XYZ file of C-alpha atoms in Angstrom:
571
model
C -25.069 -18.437 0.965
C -26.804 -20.114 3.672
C -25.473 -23.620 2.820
C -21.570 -22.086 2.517
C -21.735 -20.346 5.965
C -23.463 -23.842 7.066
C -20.107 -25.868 5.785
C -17.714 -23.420 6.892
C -19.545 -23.364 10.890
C -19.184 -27.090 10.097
C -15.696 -27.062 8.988
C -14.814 -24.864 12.158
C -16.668 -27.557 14.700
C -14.673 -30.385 13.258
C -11.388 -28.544 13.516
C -11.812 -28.077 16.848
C -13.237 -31.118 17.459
C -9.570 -32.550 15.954
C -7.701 -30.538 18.032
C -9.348 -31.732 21.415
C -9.612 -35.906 19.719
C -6.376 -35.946 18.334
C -4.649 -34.492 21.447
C -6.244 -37.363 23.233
C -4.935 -39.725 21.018
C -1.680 -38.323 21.489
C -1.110 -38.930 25.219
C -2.510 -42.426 24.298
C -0.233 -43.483 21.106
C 2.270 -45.841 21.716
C 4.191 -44.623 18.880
C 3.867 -41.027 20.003
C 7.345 -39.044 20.383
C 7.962 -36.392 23.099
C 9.817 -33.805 23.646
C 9.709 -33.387 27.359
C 10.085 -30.005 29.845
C 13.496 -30.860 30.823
C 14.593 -31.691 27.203
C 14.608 -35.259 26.884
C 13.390 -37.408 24.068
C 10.950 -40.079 24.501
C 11.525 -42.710 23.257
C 15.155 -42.466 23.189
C 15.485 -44.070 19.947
C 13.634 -41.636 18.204
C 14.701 -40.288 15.133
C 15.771 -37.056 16.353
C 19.112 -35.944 17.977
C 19.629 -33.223 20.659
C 23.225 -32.078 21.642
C 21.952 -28.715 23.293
C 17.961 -29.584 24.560
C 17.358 -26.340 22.168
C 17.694 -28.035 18.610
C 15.848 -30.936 17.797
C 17.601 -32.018 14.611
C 15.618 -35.445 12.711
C 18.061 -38.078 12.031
C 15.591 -40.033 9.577
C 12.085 -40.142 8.850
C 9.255 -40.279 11.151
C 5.826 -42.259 10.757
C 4.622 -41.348 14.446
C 3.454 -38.183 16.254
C 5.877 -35.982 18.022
C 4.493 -33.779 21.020
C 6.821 -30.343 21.973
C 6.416 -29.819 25.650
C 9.105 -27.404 26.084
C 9.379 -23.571 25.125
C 12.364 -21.738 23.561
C 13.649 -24.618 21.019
C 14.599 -25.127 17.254
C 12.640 -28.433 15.518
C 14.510 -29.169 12.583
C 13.548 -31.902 10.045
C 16.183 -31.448 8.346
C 14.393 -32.517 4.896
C 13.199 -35.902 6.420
C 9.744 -36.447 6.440
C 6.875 -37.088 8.477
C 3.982 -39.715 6.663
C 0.437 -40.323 8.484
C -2.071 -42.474 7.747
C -4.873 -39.807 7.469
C -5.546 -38.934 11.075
C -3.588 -37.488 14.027
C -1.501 -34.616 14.261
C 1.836 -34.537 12.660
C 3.369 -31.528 15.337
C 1.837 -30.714 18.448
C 2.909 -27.397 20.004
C -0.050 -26.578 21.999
C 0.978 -24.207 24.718
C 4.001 -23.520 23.707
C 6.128 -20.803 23.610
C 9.180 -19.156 20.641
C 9.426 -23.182 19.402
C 10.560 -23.214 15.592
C 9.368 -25.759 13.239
C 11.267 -25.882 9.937
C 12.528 -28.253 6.900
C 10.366 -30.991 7.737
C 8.028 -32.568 5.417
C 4.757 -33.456 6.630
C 2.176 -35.535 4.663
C -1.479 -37.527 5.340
C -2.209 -36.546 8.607
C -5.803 -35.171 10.082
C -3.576 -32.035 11.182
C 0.105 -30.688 9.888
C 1.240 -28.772 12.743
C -1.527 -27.303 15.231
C -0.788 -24.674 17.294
C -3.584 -24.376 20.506
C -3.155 -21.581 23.303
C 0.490 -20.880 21.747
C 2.700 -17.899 20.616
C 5.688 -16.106 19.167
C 6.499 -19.704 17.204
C 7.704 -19.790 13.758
C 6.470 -22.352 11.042
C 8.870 -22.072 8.307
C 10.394 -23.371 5.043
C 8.142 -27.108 5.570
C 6.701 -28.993 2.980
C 2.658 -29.780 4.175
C 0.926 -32.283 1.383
C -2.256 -34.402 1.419
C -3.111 -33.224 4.884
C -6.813 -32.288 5.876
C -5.561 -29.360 7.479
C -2.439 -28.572 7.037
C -1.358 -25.999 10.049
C -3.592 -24.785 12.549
C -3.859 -22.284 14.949
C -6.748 -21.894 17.778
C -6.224 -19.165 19.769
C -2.596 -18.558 18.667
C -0.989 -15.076 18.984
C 2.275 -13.916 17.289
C 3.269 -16.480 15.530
C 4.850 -16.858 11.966
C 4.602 -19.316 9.119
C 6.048 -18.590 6.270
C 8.164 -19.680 3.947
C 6.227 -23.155 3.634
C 4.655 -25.219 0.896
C 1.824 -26.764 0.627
C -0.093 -29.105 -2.304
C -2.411 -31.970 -2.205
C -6.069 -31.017 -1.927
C -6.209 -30.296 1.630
C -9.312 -28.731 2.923
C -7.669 -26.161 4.748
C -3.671 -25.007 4.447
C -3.536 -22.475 7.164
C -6.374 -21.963 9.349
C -6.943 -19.294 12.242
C -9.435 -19.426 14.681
C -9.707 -16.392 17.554
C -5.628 -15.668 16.871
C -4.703 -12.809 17.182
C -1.374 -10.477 15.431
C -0.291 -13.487 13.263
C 2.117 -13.127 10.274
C 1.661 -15.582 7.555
C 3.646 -14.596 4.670
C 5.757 -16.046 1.848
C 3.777 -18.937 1.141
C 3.409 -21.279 -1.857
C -0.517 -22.910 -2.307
C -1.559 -25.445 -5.135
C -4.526 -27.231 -5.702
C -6.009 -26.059 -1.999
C -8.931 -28.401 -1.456
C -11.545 -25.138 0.168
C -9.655 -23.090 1.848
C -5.695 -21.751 1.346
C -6.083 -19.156 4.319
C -8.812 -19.554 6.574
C -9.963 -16.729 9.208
C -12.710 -16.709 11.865
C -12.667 -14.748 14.627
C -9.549 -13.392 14.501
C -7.861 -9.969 14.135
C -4.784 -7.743 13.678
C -3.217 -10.378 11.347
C -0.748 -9.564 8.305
C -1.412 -11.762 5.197
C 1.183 -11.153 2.565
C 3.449 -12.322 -0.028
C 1.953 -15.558 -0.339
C 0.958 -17.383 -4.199
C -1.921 -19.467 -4.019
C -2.643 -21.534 -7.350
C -5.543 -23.582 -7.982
C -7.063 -22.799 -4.847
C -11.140 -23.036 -4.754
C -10.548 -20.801 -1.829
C -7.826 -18.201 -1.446
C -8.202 -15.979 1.253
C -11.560 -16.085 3.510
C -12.526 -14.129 6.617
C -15.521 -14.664 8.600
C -17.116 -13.979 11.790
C -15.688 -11.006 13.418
C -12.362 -11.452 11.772
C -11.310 -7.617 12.187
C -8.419 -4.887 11.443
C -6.320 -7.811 9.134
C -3.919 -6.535 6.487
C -3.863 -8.985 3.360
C -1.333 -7.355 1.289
C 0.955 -8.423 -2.280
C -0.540 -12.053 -2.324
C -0.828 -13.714 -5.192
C -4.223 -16.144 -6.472
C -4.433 -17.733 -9.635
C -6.655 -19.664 -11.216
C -9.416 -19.681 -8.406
C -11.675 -17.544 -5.503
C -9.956 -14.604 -4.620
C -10.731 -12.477 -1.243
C -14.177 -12.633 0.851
C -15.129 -11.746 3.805
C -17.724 -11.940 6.088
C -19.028 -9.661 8.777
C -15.809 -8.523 8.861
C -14.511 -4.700 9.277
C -11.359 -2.291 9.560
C -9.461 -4.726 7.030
C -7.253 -3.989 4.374
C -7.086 -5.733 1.283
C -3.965 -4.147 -1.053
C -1.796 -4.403 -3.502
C -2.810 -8.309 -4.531
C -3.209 -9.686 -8.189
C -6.048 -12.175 -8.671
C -6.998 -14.428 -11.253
C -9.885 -15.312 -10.369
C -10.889 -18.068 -12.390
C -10.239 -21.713 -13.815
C -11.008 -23.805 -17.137
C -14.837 -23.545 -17.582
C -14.935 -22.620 -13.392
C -15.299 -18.435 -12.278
C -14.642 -17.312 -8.769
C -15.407 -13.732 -7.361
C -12.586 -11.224 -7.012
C -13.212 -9.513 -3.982
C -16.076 -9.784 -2.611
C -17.654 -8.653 1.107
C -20.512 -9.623 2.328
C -22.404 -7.765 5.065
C -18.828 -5.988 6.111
C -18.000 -2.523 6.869
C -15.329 -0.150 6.814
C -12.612 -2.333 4.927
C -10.296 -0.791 2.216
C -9.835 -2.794 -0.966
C -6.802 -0.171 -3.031
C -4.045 -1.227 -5.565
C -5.376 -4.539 -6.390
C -5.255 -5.992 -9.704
C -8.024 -8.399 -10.465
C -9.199 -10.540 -13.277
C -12.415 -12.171 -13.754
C -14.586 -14.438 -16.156
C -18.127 -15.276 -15.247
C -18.552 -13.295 -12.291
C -17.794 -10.179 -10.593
C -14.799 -8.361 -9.841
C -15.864 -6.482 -6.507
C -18.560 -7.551 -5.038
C -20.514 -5.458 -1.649
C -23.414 -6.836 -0.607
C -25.035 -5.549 2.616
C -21.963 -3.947 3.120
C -21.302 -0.505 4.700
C -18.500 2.593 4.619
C -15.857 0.543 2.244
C -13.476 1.852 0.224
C -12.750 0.458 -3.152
C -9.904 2.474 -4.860
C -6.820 2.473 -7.180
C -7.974 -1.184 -8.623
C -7.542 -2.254 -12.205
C -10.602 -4.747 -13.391
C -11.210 -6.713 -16.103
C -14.347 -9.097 -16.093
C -16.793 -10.769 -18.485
C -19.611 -9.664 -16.078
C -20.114 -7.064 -13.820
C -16.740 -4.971 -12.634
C -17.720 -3.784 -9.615
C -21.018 -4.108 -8.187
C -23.450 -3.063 -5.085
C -26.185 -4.706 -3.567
C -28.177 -3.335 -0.796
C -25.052 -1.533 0.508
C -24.812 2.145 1.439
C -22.316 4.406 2.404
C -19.302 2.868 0.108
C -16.339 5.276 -1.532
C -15.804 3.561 -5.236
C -12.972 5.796 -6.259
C -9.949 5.689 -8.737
C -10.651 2.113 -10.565
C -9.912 1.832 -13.644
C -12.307 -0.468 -15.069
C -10.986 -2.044 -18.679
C -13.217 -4.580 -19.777
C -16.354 -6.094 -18.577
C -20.115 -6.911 -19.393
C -20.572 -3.771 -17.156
C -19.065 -1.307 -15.585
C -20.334 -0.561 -12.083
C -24.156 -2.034 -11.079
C -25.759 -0.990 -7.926
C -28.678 -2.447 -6.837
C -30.975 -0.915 -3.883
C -28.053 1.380 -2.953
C -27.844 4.370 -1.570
C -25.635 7.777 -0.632
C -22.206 5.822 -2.126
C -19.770 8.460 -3.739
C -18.542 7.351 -7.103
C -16.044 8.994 -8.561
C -12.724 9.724 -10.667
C -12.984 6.100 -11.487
C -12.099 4.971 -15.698
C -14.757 2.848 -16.887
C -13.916 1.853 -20.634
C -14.772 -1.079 -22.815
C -17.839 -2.212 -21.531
C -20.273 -4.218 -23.977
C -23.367 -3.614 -22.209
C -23.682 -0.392 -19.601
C -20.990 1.601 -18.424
C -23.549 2.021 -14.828
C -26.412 0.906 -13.842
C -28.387 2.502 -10.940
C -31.787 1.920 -9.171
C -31.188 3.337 -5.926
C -29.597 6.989 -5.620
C -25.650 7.432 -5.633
C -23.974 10.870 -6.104
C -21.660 9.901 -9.612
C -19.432 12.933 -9.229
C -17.339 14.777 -5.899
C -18.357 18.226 -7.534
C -16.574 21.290 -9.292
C -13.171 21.088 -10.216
C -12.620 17.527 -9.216
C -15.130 16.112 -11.138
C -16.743 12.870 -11.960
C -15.349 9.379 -13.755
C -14.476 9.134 -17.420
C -16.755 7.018 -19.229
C -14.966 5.614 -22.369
C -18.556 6.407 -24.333
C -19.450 10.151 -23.495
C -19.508 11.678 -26.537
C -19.819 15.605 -25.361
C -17.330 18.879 -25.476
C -15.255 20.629 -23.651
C -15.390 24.219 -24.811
C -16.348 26.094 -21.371
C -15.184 26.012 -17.591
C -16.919 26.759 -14.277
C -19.658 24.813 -11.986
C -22.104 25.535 -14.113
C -19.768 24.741 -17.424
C -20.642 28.552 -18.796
C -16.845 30.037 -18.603
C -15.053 30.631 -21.553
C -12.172 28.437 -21.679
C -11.717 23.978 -21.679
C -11.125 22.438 -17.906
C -10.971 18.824 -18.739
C -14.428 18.264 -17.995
C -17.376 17.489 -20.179
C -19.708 20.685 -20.827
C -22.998 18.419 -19.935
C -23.559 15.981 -18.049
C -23.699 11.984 -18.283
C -26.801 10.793 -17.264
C -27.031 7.153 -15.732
C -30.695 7.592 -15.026
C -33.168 10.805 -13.617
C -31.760 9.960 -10.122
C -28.189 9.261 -10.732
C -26.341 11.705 -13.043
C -22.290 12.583 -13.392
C -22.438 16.521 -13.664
C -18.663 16.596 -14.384
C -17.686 13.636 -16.790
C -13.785 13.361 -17.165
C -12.590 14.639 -21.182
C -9.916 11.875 -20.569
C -9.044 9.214 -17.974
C -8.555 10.288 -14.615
C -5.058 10.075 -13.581
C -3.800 10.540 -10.118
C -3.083 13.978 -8.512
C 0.456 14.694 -8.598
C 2.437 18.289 -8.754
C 6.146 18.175 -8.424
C 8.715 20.591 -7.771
C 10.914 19.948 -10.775
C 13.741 22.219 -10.123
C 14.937 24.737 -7.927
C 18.071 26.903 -8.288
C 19.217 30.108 -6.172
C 21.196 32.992 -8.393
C 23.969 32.181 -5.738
C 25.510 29.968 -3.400
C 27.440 32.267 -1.577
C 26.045 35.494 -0.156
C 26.680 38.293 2.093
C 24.724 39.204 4.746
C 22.284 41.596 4.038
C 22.574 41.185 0.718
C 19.768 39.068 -1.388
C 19.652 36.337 -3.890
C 17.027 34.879 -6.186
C 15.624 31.549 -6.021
C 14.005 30.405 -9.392
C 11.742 26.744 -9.005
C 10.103 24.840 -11.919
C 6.600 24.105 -10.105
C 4.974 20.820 -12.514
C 1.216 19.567 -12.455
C 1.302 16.048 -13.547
C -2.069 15.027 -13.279
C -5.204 15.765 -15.772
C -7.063 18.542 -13.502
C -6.572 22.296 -13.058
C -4.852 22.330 -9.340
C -4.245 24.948 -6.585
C -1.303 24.845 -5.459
C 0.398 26.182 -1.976
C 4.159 26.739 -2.161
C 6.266 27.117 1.107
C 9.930 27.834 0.832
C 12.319 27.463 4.367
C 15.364 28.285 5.264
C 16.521 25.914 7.451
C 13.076 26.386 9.400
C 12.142 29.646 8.672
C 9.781 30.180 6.146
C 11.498 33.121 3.297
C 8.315 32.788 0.758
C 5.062 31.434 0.363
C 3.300 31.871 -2.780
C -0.678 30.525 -4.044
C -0.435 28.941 -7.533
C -3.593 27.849 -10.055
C -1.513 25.616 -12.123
C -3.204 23.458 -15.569
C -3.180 19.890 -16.297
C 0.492 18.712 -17.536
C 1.701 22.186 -17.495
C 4.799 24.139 -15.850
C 5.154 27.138 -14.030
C 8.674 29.146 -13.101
C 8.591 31.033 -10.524
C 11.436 33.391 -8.833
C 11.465 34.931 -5.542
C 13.638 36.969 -3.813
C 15.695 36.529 -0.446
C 16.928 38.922 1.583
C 19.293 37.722 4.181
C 19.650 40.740 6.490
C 17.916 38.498 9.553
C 19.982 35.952 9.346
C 22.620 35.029 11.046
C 26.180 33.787 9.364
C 26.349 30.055 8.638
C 24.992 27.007 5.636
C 21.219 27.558 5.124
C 19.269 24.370 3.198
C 16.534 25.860 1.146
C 13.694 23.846 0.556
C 11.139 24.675 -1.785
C 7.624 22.492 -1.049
C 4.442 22.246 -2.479
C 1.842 21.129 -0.150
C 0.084 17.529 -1.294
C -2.854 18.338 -2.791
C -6.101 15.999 -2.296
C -5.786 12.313 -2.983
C -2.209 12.734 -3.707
C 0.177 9.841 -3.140
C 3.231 10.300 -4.716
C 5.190 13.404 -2.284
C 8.562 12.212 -2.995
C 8.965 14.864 -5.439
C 6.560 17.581 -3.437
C 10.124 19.081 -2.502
C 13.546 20.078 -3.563
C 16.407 21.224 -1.995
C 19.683 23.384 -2.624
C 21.931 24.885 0.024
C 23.398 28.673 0.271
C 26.072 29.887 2.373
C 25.637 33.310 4.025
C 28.682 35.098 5.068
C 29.943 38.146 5.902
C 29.665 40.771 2.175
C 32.806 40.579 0.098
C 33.623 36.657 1.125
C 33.039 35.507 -2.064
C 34.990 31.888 -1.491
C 33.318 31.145 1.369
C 35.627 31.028 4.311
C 34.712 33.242 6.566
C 37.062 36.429 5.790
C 37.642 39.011 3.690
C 40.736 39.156 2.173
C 43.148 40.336 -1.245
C 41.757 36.555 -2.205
C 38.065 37.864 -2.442
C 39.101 41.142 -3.969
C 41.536 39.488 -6.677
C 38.097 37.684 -7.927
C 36.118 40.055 -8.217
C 38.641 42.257 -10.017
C 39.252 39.726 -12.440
C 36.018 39.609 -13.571
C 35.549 43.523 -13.744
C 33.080 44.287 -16.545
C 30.930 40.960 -16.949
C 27.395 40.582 -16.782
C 25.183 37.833 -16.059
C 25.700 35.281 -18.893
C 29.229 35.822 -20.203
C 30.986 32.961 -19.210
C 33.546 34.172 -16.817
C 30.480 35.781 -14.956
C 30.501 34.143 -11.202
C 27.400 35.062 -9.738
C 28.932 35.164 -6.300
C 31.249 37.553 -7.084
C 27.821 40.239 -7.755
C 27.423 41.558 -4.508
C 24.529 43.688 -4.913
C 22.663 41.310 -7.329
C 22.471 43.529 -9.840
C 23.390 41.305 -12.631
C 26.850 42.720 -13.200
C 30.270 43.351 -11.876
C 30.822 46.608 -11.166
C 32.976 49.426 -8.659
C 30.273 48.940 -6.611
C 30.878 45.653 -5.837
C 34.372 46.306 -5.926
C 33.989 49.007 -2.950
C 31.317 46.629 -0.885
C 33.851 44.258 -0.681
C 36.743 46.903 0.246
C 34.514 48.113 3.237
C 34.627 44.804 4.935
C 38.589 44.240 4.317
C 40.510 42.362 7.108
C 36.486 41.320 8.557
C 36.515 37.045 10.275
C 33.732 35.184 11.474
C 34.050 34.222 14.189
């Protein structure tokens, strides 16, 4: 570990060591290309054409170094290319300002395109190949590069050092040399969409590098995520491979780093593990899917950790932790593990308590005949009747009877007796309540109208079971007018998917014995409910609207409600 941080603090000093050298070099080159302040080119013959002094368009390719000393312009290669001969910079925009670099391909030079002291730029759609770093950034804020590709072995693609609320996105990385996305020091940036391949490296954070959101890349075929001493980051939603030929590379792993969510990610491993804390403090690890030849998730000397929701598939073993302590381990699938499904030395509470339970471990063998905290009430609950025991100082009281899936309840269906209805008259709403998850739920249901809440009822629903319910509405305090009923079940703990928490329907209240809706009572209204004289709710010329006092059935009384109010408008 020692000797990596060494080469990386080494890596670092050389960078900026290039950076200050190669500038140098720049203001010295004879062959060096300018793009002045006031918008000229220097040398005049360059290969690049102006007609605007706000796009730089190349004309042919370039073997020299171009300097940008003026903000608020367009660089475009144009598919020409830029060749080095291993040293110098390619692109200088230090200290510059919204300058776009695109379509230009850039190959064998000490440094691609380096960005010192600049923002809001945009690196896009350029080919970087054989450089030794390909773009860099030192103390760069708000700029984006995406959209590029980059091959060749170099030791470093894109490289941040103390930037700040970058977005580097979109990317394409093979055959990185050590690092495809470099971070030290540096915060607040967004990390996604980008496919590294081959890379010994894929995405590494070190030395303060805090409250960064690494989201849907892609790394194949070598070292996933790691950070160091890093916090408040978010690793999500990635899919790594995490391994080459006869080579392994960690997953995820974070070393002496706090307070970082890894959730969503998909990660494969051979000889090593899939997440990795070591010294590592207040982490969440959730909603992963691992499969390893080693160890899926481990601890060492880390405390403090949430490990929840993973479902572990295949490994060596399931989840290690070594000198431990106080993590909360739970509702996490571990099946298919040669070895151990846990191992423990420290002490690590396995389960979040009665009714949510513990994990599902693929080889518990017990029953599920009784219910309660203390598993003594007649009747199954999904959870094992004794516990699983890891050890005398780790133990799941409440082992899963299947694999945990996420809380989700749904409102199915909701559908009033009625559309149309007279004031202070009522109507029934009848809603399909559905848990979708594996757990016994409680469930708080809250209907409006418009904003005022009609009903609010307290359901204990099953695993994968339905409930109807009906309630009844009476509309005498309300005023006329279109009403949207909503009928919402509150999200219930570690639920993600609310989309379907609520459903809606409308009703129209009006004044009694409008039953087409518009607003008077007329020989219309009364010719409709005549016609129907006699039905009941579910012959087929029964119109529900038409059933004034909800009764069920068309009768004189309706008849004579709707008489009253004869010749009656709103407004």
């Amino acid at each position: 570990m020692k000797g990596a941080i060494s080469g990386i603090m080494l890596i670092a000093l050389l960078i900026g060591m290039l950076v200050l050298v190669f500038n140098i070099q720049l203001v010295k080159a004879s062959g060096t290309i300018y793009i002045r302040a006031d918008g000229s080119i220097e040398p005049s013959t360059a290969n690049i054409t102006s007609v605007d002094n706000v796009t730089y368009t190349f004309t042919g390719n370039i073997n020299d170094n171009i300097v940008v000393e003026r903000d608020n312009i367009v660089v475009d290669g144009a598919g020409y290319s830029m060749e080095g001969t291993a040293s110098g910079t390619a692109i200088d925009l230090s200290y510059r300002f919204n300058v776009t670099v695109k379509r230009v391909s850039i190959s064998n030079f000490a440094c691609g395109i380096a960005l010192y002291y600049s923002s809001n730029n945009e690196i896009a759609e350029n080919y970087m190949k054989d450089n030794l770093f390909a773009i860099l950034l030192n103390y760069g804020s708000n700029n984006s590069i995406s959209g590029n590709a980059f091959s060749g072995g170099s030791k470093c693609d894109v490289g941040l050092y103390d930037s700040l609320g970058n977005d580097i996105s979109g990317n394409n990385m093979t055959f990185t040399g050590v690092y495809s996305i470099y971070l030290s020091n540096s915060s607040s940036n967004a990390i996604s969409g980008n496919i590294m391949t081959y890379c010994r490296n894929g995405i590494y954070l070190e030395n303060s590098s805090n409250n960064n959101v690494i989201f849907g890349n892609s790394i194949k075929y070598g070292s996933g995520i790691y950070l160091q001493e890093s916090s408040n980051n978010t690793v999500s939603e990635n899919t790594i491979t995490a391994w080459s030929g006869s080579s392994s590379y960690d997953g995820v792993k974070f070393v002496e780093s706090s307070n970082n969510t890894v959730s969503g990610n998909t990660i494969t491993t051979k000889e090593s593990d899939g997440v990795t804390l070591f010294q590592s403090s207040n982490n969440t690890v959730s909603g992963n899917t691992i499969t390893t030849e080693r160890v899926c998730i481990s601890l060492g000397s880390s405390s403090g950790n949430t490990i929840v929701q993973n479902n572990i598939k295949k490994g060596d073993y399931g989840i290690c932790s070594s000198f431990s302590y106080n993590n909360m381990i739970y509702h996490n699938n571990i099946m298919d593990i040669t070895w151990s499904q846990a191992i423990d030395n420290g002490n690590n509470a396995w389960d979040n308590g009665y009714p949510s339970g513990g994990n599902y471990w693929s080889n518990y063998n017990g029953t599920d005949f009784y219910s309660g905290p203390y598993q003594n009430e007649t009747g199954s609950d999904g959870i094992g009747d004794v516990p699983y025991v890891i050890n005398a100082d780790n133990v799941d009281h409440y082992p899963l009877m299947e694999p945990w899936l996420p809380p989700d309840v749904a409102v199915s269906n909701a559908t009033p007796s009625k559309i149309i209805v007279g004031r202070g008259c009522s109507l029934n709403v009848t809603s399909i309540l559905v848990n979708q998850g594996n757990k016994i739920e409680n469930l708080n249901m809250i209907v409006h109208a418009n904003e005022t809440i009609i009903a609010f009822q307290n359901f204990l629903l099953r695993s994968d079971n339905s409930l109807v319910y009906t309630f009844t509405w009476n509309t005498s305090d309300f005023t006329y007018g279109n009403y949207t009923i909503s009928i919402y079940v509150e999200p219930i703990p570690g639920e993600t998917d609310t989309e379907d928490n609520i459903y809606i329907t409308s009703v129209l209240v009006t004044i009694p014995g409008d039953v087409d809706g518009d607003f008077d009572v007329d020989i219309y209204d009364v010719v409709k409910i005549a016609c129907i004289y006699g039905s009941v709710k579910g012959d087929p010329e029964f119109n529900p609207n038409c059933d004034l006092d909800n009764d069920g059935e068309i009768t004189i009384y309706d008849i004579v409600m709707c008489a009253n109010n004869y010749g009656e408008t709103y407004p």
